Coordinates of N, CA and C in Angstrom, one line a residue:
X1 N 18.1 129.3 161.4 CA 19.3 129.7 162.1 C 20.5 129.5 161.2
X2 N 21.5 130.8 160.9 CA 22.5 130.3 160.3 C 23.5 129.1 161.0
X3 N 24.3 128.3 160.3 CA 25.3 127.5 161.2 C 26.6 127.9 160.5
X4 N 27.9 128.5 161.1 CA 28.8 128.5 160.7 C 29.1 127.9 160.0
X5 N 29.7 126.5 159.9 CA 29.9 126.2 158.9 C 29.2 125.7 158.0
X6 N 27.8 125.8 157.8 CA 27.4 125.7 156.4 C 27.5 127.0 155.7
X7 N 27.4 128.1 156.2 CA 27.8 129.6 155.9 C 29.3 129.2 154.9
X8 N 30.2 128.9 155.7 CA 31.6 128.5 155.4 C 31.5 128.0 154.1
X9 N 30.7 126.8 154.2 CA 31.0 125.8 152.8 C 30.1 126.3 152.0
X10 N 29.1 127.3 152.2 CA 28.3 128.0 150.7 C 29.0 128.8 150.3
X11 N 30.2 129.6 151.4 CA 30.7 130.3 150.5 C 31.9 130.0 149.5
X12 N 32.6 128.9 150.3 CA 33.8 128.4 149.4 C 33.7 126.9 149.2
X13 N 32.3 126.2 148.9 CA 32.5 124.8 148.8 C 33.0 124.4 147.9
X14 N 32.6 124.9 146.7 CA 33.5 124.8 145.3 C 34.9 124.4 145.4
X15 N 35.6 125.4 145.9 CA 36.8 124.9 146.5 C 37.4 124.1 147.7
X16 N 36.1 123.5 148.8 CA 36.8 123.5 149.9 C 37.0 121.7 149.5
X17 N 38.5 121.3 149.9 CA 38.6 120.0 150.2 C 38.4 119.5 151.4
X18 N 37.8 118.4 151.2 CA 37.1 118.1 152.5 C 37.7 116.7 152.7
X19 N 38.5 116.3 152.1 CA 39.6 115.6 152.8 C 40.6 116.0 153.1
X20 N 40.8 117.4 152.9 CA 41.7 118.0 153.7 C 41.5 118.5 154.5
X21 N 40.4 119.0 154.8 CA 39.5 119.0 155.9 C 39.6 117.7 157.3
X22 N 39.2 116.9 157.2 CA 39.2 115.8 157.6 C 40.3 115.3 157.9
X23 N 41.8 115.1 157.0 CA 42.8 115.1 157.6 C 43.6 115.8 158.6
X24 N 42.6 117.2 158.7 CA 43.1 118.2 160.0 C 42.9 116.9 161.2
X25 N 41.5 116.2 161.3 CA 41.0 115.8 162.4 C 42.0 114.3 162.5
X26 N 42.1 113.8 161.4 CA 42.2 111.7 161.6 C 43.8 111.7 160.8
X27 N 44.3 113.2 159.9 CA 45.4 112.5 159.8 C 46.8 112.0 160.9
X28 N 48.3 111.7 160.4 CA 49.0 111.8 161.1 C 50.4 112.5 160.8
X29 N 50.0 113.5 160.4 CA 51.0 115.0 160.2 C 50.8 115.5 161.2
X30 N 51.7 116.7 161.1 CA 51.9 117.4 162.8 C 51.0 118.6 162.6
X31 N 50.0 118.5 161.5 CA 48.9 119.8 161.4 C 47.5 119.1 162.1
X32 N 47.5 117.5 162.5 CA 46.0 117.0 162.3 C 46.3 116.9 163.9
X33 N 44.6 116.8 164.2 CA 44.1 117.1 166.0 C 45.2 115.8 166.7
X34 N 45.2 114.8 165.7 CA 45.8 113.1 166.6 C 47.1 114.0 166.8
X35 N 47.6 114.8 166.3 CA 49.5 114.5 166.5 C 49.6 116.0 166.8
X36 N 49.8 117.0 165.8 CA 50.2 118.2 166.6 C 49.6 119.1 167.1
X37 N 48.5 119.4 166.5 CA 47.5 120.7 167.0 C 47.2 120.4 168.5
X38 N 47.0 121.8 169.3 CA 46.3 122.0 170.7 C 44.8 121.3 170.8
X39 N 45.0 120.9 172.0 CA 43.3 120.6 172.1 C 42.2 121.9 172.0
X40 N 42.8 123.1 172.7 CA 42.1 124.0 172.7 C 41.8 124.0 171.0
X41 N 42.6 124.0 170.2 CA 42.4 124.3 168.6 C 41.2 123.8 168.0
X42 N 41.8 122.6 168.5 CA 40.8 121.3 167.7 C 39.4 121.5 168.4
X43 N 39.3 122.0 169.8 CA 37.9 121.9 170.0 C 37.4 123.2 169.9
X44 N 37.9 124.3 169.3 CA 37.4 125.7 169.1 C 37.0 125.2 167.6
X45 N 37.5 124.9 166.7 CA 36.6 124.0 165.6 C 35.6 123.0 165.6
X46 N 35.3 122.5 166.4 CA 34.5 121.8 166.6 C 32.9 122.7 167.0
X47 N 33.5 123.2 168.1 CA 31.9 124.7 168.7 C 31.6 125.2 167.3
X48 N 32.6 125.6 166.5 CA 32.5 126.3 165.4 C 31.6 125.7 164.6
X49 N 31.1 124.4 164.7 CA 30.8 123.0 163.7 C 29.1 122.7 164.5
X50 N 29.4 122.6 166.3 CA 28.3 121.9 166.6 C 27.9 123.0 168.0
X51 N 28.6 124.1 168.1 CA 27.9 125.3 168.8 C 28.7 124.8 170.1
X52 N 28.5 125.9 170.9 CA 28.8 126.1 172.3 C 28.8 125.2 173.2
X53 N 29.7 124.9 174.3 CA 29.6 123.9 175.1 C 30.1 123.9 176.4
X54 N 29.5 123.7 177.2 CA 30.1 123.6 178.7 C 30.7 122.3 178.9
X55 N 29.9 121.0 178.3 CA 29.5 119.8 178.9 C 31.3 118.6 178.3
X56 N 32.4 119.2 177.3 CA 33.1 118.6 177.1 C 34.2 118.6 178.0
X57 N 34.7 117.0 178.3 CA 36.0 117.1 179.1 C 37.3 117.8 178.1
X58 N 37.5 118.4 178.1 CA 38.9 119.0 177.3 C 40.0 117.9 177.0
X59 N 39.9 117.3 178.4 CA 41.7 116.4 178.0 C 41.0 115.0 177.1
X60 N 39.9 114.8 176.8 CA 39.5 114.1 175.7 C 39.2 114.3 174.3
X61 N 39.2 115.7 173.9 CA 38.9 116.1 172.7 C 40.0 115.5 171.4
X62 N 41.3 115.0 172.0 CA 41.9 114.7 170.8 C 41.7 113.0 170.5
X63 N 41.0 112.5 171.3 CA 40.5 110.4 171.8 C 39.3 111.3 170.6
X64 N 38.5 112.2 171.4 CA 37.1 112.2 169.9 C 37.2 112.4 169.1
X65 N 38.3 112.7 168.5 CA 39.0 113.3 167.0 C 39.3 112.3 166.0
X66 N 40.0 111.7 167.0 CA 40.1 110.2 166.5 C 39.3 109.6 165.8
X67 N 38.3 109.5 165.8 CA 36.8 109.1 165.4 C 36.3 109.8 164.3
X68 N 36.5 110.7 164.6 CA 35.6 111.9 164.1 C 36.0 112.0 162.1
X69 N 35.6 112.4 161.2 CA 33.7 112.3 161.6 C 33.0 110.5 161.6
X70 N 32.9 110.7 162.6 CA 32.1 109.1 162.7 C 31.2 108.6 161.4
X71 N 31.5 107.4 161.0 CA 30.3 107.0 160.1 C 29.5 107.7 159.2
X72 N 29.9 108.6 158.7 CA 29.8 109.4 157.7 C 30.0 109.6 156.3
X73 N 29.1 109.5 155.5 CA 29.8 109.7 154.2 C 29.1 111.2 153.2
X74 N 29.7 111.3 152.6 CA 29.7 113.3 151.8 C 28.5 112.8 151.2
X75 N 27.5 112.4 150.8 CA 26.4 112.3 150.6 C 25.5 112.9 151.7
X76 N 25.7 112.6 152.9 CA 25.1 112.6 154.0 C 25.4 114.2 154.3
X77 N 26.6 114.6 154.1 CA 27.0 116.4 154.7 C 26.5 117.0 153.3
X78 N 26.3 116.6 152.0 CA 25.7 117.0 151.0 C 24.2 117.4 151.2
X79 N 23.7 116.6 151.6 CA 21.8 116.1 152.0 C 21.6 117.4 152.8
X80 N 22.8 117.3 153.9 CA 22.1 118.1 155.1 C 22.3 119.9 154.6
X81 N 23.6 119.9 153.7 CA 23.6 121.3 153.3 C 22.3 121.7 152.7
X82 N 21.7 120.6 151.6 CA 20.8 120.7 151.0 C 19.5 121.0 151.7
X83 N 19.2 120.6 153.1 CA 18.7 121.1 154.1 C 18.6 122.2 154.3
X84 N 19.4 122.9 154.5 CA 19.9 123.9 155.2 C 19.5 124.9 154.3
X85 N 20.2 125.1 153.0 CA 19.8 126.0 152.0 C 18.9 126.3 151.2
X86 N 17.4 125.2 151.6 CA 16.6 125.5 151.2 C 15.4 125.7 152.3
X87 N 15.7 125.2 153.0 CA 14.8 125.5 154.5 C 13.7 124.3 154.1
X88 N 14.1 123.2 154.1 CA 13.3 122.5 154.4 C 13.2 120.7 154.2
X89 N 12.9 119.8 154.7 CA 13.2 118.7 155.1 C 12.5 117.5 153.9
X90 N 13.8 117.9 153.3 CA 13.5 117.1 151.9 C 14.3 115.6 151.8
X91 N 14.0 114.6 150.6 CA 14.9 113.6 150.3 C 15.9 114.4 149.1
X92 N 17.1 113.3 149.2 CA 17.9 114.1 148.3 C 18.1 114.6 147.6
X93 N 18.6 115.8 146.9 CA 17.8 116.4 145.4 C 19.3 115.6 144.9
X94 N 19.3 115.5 143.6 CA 20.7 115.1 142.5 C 21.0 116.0 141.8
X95 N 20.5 117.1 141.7 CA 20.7 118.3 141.7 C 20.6 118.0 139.2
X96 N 20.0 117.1 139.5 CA 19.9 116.5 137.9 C 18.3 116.1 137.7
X97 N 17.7 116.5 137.0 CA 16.2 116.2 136.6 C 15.8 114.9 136.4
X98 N 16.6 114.2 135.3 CA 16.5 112.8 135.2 C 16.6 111.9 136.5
X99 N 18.0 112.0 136.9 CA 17.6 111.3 137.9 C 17.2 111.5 139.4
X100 N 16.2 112.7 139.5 CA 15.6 112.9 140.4 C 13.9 112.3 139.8
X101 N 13.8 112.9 138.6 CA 12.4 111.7 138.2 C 12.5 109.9 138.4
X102 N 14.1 110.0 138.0 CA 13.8 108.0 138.0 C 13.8 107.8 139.3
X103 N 14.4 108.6 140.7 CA 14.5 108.2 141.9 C 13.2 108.9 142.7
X104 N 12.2 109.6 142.0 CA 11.4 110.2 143.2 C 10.1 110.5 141.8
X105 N 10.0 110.6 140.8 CA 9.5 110.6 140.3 C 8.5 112.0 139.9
X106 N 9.6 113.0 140.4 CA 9.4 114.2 140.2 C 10.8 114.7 139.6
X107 N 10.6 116.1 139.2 CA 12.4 117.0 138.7 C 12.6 117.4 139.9
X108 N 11.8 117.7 141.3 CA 12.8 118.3 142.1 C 12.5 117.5 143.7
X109 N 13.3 116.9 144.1 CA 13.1 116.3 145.8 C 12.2 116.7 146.5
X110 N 11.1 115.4 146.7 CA 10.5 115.9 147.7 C 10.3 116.4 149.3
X111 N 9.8 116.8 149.5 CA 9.8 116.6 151.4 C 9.5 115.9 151.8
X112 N 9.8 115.3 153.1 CA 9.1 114.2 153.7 C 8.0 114.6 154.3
X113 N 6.8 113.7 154.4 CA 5.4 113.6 154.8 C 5.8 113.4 156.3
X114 N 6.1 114.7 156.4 CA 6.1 114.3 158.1 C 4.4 114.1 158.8
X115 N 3.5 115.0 158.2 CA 2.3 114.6 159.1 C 1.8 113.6 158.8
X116 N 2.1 112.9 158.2 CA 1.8 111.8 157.8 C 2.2 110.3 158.4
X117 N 2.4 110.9 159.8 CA 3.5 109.7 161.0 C 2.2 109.5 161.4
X118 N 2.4 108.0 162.1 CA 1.7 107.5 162.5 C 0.7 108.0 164.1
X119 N -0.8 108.6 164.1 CA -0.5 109.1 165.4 C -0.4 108.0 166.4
X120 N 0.0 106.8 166.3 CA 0.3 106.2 167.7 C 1.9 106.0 167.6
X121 N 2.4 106.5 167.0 CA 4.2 107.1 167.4 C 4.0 107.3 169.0
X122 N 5.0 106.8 169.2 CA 5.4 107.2 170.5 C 6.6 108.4 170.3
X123 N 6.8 109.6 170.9 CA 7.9 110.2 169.7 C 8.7 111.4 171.4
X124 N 10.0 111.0 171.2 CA 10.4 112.1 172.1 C 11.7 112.8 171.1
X125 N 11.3 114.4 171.5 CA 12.2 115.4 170.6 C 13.3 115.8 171.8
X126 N 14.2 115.5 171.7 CA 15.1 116.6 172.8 C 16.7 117.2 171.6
X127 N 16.7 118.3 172.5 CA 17.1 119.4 171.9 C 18.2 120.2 173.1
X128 N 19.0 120.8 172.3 CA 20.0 121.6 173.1 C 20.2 122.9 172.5
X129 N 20.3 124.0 173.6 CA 19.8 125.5 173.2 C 21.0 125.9 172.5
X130 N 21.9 125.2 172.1 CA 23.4 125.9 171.6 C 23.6 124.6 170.6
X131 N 22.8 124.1 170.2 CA 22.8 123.1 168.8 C 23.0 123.7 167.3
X132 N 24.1 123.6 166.8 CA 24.2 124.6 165.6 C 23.9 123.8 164.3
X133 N 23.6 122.7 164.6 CA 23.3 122.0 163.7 C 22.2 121.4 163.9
X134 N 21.5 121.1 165.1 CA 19.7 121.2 165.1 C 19.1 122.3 165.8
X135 N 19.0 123.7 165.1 CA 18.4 124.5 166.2 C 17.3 124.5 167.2
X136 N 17.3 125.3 168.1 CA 16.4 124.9 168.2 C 14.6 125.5 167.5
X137 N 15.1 126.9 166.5 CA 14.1 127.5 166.1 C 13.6 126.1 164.8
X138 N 14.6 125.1 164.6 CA 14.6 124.1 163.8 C 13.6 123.2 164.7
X139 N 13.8 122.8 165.5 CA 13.2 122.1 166.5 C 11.3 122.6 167.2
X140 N 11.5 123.3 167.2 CA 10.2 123.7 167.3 C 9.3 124.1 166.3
X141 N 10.4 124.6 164.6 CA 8.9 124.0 163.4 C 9.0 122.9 163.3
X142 N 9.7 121.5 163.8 CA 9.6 120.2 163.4 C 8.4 119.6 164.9
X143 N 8.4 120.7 165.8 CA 7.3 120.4 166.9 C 6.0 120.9 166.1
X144 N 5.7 122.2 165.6 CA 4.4 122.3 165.2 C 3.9 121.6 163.7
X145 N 4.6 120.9 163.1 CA 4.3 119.9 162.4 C 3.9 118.2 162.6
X146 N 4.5 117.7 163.6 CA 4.3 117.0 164.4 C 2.9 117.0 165.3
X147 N 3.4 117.8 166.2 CA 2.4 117.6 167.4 C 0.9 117.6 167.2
X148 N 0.5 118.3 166.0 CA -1.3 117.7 165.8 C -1.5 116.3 165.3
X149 N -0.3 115.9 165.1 CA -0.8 114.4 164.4 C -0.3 113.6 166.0
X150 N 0.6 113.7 167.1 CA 0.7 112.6 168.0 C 0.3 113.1 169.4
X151 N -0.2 114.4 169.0 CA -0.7 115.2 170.3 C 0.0 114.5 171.9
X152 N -0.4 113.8 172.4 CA 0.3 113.3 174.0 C 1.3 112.2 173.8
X153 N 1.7 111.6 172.7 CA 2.5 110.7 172.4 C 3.6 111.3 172.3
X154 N 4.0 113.0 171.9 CA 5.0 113.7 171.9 C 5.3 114.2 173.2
X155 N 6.9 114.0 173.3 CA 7.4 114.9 174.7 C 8.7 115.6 173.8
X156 N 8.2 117.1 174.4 CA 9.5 117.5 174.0 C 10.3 118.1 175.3
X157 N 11.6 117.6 174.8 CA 12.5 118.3 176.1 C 13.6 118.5 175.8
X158 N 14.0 120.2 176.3 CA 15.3 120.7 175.9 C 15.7 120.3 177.3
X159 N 17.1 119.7 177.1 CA 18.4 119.5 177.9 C 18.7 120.5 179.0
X160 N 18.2 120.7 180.0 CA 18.1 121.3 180.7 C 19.7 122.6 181.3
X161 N 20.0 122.9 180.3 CA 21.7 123.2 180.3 C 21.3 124.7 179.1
X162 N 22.4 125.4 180.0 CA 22.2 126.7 178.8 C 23.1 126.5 177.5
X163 N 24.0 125.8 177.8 CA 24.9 125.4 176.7 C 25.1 124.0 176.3
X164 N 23.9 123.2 175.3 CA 24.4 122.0 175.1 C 24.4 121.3 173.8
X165 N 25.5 121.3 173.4 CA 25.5 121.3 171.6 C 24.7 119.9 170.7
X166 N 25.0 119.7 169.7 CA 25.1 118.6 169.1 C 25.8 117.5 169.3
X167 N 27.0 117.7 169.7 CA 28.0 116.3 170.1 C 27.6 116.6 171.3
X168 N 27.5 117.3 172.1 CA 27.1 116.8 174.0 C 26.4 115.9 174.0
X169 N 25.5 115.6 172.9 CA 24.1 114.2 172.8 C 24.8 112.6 172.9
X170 N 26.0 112.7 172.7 CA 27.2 111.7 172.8 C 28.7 111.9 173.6
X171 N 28.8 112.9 173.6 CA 30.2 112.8 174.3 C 30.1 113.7 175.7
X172 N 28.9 114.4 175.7 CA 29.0 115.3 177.3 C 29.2 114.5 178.5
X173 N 29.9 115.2 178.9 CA 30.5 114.5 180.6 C 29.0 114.4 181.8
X174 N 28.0 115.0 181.4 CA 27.5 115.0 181.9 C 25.6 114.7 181.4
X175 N 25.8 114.1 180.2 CA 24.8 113.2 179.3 C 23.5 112.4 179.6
X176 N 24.7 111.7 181.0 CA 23.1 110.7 181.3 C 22.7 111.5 182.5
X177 N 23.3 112.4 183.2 CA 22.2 112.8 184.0 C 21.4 114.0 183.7
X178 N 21.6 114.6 182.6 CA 20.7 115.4 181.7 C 19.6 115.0 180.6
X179 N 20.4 113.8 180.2 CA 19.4 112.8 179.3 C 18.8 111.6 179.5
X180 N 19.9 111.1 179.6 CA 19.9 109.4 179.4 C 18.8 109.0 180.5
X181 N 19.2 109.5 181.4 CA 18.4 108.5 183.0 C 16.7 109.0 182.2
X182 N 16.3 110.5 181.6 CA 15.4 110.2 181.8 C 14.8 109.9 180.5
X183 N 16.0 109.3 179.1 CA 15.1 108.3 177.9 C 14.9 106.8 178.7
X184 N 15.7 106.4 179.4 CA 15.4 105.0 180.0 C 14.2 105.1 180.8
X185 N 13.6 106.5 181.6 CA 12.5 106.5 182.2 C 11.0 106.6 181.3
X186 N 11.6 107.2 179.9 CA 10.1 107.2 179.0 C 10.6 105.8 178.1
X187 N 11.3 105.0 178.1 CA 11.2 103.4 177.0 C 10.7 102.7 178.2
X188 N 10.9 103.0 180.0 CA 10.2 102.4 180.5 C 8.9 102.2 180.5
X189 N 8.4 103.6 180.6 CA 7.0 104.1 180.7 C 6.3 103.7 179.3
X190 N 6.9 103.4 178.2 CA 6.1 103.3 177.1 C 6.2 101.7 176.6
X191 N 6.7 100.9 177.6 CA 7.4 99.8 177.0 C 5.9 98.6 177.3

C-alpha cells in the first residue's frame, strides 16, 4: 500500500528538512501546531502521516503535538522508509557495503527470519483498516508468514472500527473499549 508520506519523502527527501518539519509540530513560532496553526491543520497532517480517523478528540490534537514525534530518532523514519521501498522486512541497510558486511556480514541487509519465531510465541496481531503506516494488506503478508509456524498461538484482530489509524492505537478516545479491555483478556488467558 502506498503511504502518503513516504510517497512525499521519496519524492523530495533529498531536500526535505525534517527539522523543519518537526518544528511545524514542537516549535514555538506562530507557524508550529503548540502556538499558531488550527487544530483542524495540524490534525489534517497528521491523517496525511497515520490515515483516517474517527476515533480522535479534536480539542486535544495540539496537547499530542506536543509530544510528537515521540521517542524517535531519523534512523528509525530512515529503516522504515527503507521498509517501505523495498517491500520487505529487513535490518538496516547503510546503504554502504563495508559496513553492511562488518554489521551483518553480507553487502546488502538482511530480512528478518520471521519463520523462524518460536512456535510456542504466544503472538497477537491487531490492526486498523485505515493504518497508513501498517497496512493492512501489510498485515496479512506478516499473517501468512507467521501463522504456519504458531498456528493457534496467533490471534489476529482488526479493531473493530471502519476507520482506525496508527495513532488511534494510543491516543483514540475510544481505545480500550476497542482494544485494551480485550489485550488484558488474552495476557489473562495466557498468563
Amino acid at each position: 500500500m502506498a503511504i502518503p508520506f513516504v510517497d512525499f519523502y521519496r519524492k523530495i527527501g533529498k531536500s526535505l528538512d525534517l527539522r523543519g518539519l518537526m518544528n511545524m509540530f514542537t516549535g514555538d513560532d506562530q507557524n508550529s501546531c503548540r502556538v499558531g496553526k488550527s487544530e483542524d491543520a495540524c490534525h489534517k497532517f497528521l491523517v496525511q502521516i497515520a490515515g483516517p480517523t474517527t476515533h480522535v478528540n479534536h480539542n486535544r490534537v495540539i496537547v499530542y503535538l506536543h509530544y510528537f514525534p515521540a521517542p524517535v530518532s531519523m534512523w528509525q523514519v530512515v529503516h522504515f522508509a527503507q521498509n517501505q521501498q523495498t517491500a520487505t522486512f529487513s535490518h538496516f541497510d547503510y546503504k554502504n557495503e563495508s559496513l553492511n558486511i562488518a554489521e551483518y556480514g553480507t553487502i546488502h541487509a538482511p530480512e528478518y527470519p520471521l519463520a523462524k519465531i518460536s512456535p510456542k510465541t504466544k503472538m497477537v496481531i491487531a490492526w486498523g483498516a485505515t493504518d497508513y503506516l501498517v497496512s493492512p494488506e501489510d498485515v496479512q503478508h506478516l499473517i501468512q508468514i507467521i501463522k504456519p509456524v504458531l498456528k493457534d498461538n496467533l490471534i489476529e484482530y482488526k479493531v473493530p472500527s471502519e476507520q482506525f489509524n496508527h495513532l488511534d492505537f494510543v491516543i483514540g478516545v475510544d481505545a480500550g473499549k476497542l482494544l485494551y479491555d480485550q489485550t488484558i483478556g488474552w495476557l489473562d488467558q495466557w498468563a
